Amino acid sequence: LTFVITGDVHHWPNRAALKAYIEGAGGKVAGSVSKATSFLINNDVTSTSGKNRKAQERAVWWIVL
């Protein structure tokens, strides 16, 4: 599975810790949303950022932290 992280990560010390967790469980972390993206990890589903818009266009699953 491929994950993209955007916004603040309130439940983790920082993005590096969340990335390490995902990779330790066998996932991949990418810097941008693409057709290979499985999940967008986000804390603001109302944001109009580019990552959010691309995730909506591609019907990517969202994980809200």
PDB file of C-alpha atoms in Angstrom, residues 29-59:
ATOM      1  CA  VAL A  29       5.201   6.666   1.702  1.00  0.00           C
ATOM      2  CA  ALA A  30       5.135   8.957  -1.321  1.00  0.00           C
ATOM      3  CA  GLY A  31       5.390  12.716  -1.492  1.00  0.00           C
ATOM      4  CA  SER A  32       2.510  13.287  -3.880  1.00  0.00           C
ATOM      5  CA  VAL A  33      -0.837  11.759  -4.825  1.00  0.00           C
ATOM      6  CA  SER A  34      -0.741   9.559  -7.928  1.00  0.00           C
ATOM      7  CA  LYS A  35      -2.665   6.645  -9.376  1.00  0.00           C
ATOM      8  CA  ALA A  36      -0.525   4.404  -7.154  1.00  0.00           C
ATOM      9  CA  THR A  37      -1.732   6.120  -3.950  1.00  0.00           C
ATOM     10  CA  SER A  38      -3.801   3.873  -1.685  1.00  0.00           C
ATOM     11  CA  PHE A  39      -4.461   6.286   1.205  1.00  0.00           C
ATOM     12  CA  LEU A  40      -4.119   9.987   1.972  1.00  0.00           C
ATOM     13  CA  ILE A  41      -3.356  10.668   5.641  1.00  0.00           C
ATOM     14  CA  ASN A  42      -4.745  14.075   6.507  1.00  0.00           C
ATOM     15  CA  ASN A  43      -6.065  16.105   9.422  1.00  0.00           C
ATOM     16  CA  ASP A  44      -8.288  18.485   7.436  1.00  0.00           C
ATOM     17  CA  VAL A  45     -10.728  17.004   4.928  1.00  0.00           C
ATOM     18  CA  THR A  46     -12.029  20.478   4.055  1.00  0.00           C
ATOM     19  CA  SER A  47      -8.645  21.748   2.878  1.00  0.00           C
ATOM     20  CA  THR A  48      -8.370  22.788  -0.754  1.00  0.00           C
ATOM     21  CA  SER A  49      -4.701  21.815  -1.020  1.00  0.00           C
ATOM     22  CA  GLY A  50      -3.436  20.160  -4.172  1.00  0.00           C
ATOM     23  CA  LYS A  51      -2.999  16.802  -2.441  1.00  0.00           C
ATOM     24  CA  ASN A  52      -6.573  16.861  -1.163  1.00  0.00           C
ATOM     25  CA  ARG A  53      -7.964  17.811  -4.577  1.00  0.00           C
ATOM     26  CA  LYS A  54      -6.000  15.078  -6.353  1.00  0.00           C
ATOM     27  CA  ALA A  55      -7.082  12.505  -3.773  1.00  0.00           C
ATOM     28  CA  GLN A  56     -10.722  13.461  -4.302  1.00  0.00           C
ATOM     29  CA  GLU A  57     -10.349  13.319  -8.091  1.00  0.00           C
ATOM     30  CA  ARG A  58      -8.753   9.874  -7.902  1.00  0.00           C
ATOM     31  CA  ALA A  59     -11.188   8.567  -5.242  1.00  0.00           C
TER      32      ALA A  59
END
